[in-house]
Short mmCIF file of C-alpha atoms and ligand atoms in Angstrom, two decimals:
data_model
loop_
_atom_site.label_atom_id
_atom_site.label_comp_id
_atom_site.label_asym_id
_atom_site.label_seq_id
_atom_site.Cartn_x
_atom_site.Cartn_y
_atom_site.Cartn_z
CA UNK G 252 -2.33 -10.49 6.38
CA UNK G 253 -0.46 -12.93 4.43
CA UNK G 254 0.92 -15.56 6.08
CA UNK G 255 0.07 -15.22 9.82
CA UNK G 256 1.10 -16.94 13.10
CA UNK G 257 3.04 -19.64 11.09
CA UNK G 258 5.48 -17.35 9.44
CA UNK G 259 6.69 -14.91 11.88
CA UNK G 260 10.09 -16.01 11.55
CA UNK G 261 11.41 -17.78 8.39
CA UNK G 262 15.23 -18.89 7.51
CA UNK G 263 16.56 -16.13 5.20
CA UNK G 264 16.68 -16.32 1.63
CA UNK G 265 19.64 -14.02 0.87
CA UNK G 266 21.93 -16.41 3.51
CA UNK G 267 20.69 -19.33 2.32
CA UNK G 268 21.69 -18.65 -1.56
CA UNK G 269 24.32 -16.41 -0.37
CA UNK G 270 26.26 -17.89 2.25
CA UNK G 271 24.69 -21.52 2.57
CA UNK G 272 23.56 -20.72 6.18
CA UNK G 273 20.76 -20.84 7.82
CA UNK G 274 20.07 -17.12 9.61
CA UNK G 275 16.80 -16.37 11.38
CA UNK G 276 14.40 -13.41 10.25
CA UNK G 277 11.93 -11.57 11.59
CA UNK G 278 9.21 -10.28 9.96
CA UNK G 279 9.10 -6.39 9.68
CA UNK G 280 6.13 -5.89 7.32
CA UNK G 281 3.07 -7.75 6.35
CA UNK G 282 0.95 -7.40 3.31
CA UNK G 283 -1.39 -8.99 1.50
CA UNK G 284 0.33 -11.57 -0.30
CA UNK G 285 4.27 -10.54 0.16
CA UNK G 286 5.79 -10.43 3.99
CA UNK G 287 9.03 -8.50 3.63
CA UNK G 288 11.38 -9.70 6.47
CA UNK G 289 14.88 -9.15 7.92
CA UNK G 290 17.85 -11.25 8.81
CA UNK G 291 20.35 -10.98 11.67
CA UNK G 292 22.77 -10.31 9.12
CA UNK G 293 20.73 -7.43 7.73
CA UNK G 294 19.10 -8.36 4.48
CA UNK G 295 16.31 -7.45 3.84
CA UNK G 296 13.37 -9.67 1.42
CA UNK G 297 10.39 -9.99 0.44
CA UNK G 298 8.61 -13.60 0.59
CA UNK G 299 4.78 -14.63 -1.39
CA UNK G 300 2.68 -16.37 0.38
CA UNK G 301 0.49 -17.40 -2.20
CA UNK G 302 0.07 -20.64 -0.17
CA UNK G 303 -0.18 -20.14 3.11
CA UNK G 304 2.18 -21.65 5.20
CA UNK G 305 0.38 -24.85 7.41
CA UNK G 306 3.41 -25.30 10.23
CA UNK G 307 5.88 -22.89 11.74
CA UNK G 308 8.53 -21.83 9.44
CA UNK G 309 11.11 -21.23 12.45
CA UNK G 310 13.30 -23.28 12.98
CA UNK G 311 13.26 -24.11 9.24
CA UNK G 312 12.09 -28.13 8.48
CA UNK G 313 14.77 -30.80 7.57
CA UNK G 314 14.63 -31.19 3.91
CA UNK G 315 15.68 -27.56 4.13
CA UNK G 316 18.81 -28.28 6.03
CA UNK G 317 19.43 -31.63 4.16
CA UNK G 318 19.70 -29.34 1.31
CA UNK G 319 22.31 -27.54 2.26
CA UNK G 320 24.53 -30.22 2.74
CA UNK G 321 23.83 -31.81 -0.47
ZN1 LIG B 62 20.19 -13.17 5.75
#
């Protein structure tokens, strides 16, 4: 496993760069150090969990947000 309980769900990259919005994935495969996950929107990525997430990563934390307005 790579990232476990914590990071079942994630905000998705792609959307986030993309679009600037904040779209909830799911995880569809888990591997050793890469989780590849998919958005509501449909796009699909890979994230490395090197360092293991310690807190839920759904709904995504405030700095995360705050960056978005910025
Ligand atoms: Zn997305």
């Amino acid at each position: 496993m790579a990232d476990g309980k914590f990071a079942a769900e994630v905000a998705c990259m792609q959307c986030l760069l993309d679009d600037r919005t904040v779209v909830r994935a799911h995880r569809i495969y888990e591997g050793d150090e890469t989780d590849r996950y998919r958005c509501e929107k449909g796009y699909v990525f890979g994230l490395d969990w090197r360092s293991p997430a310690t807190e839920p990563q759904w709904p995504p934390p405030a700095d995360l947000l705050d960056g978005l307005k910025a």
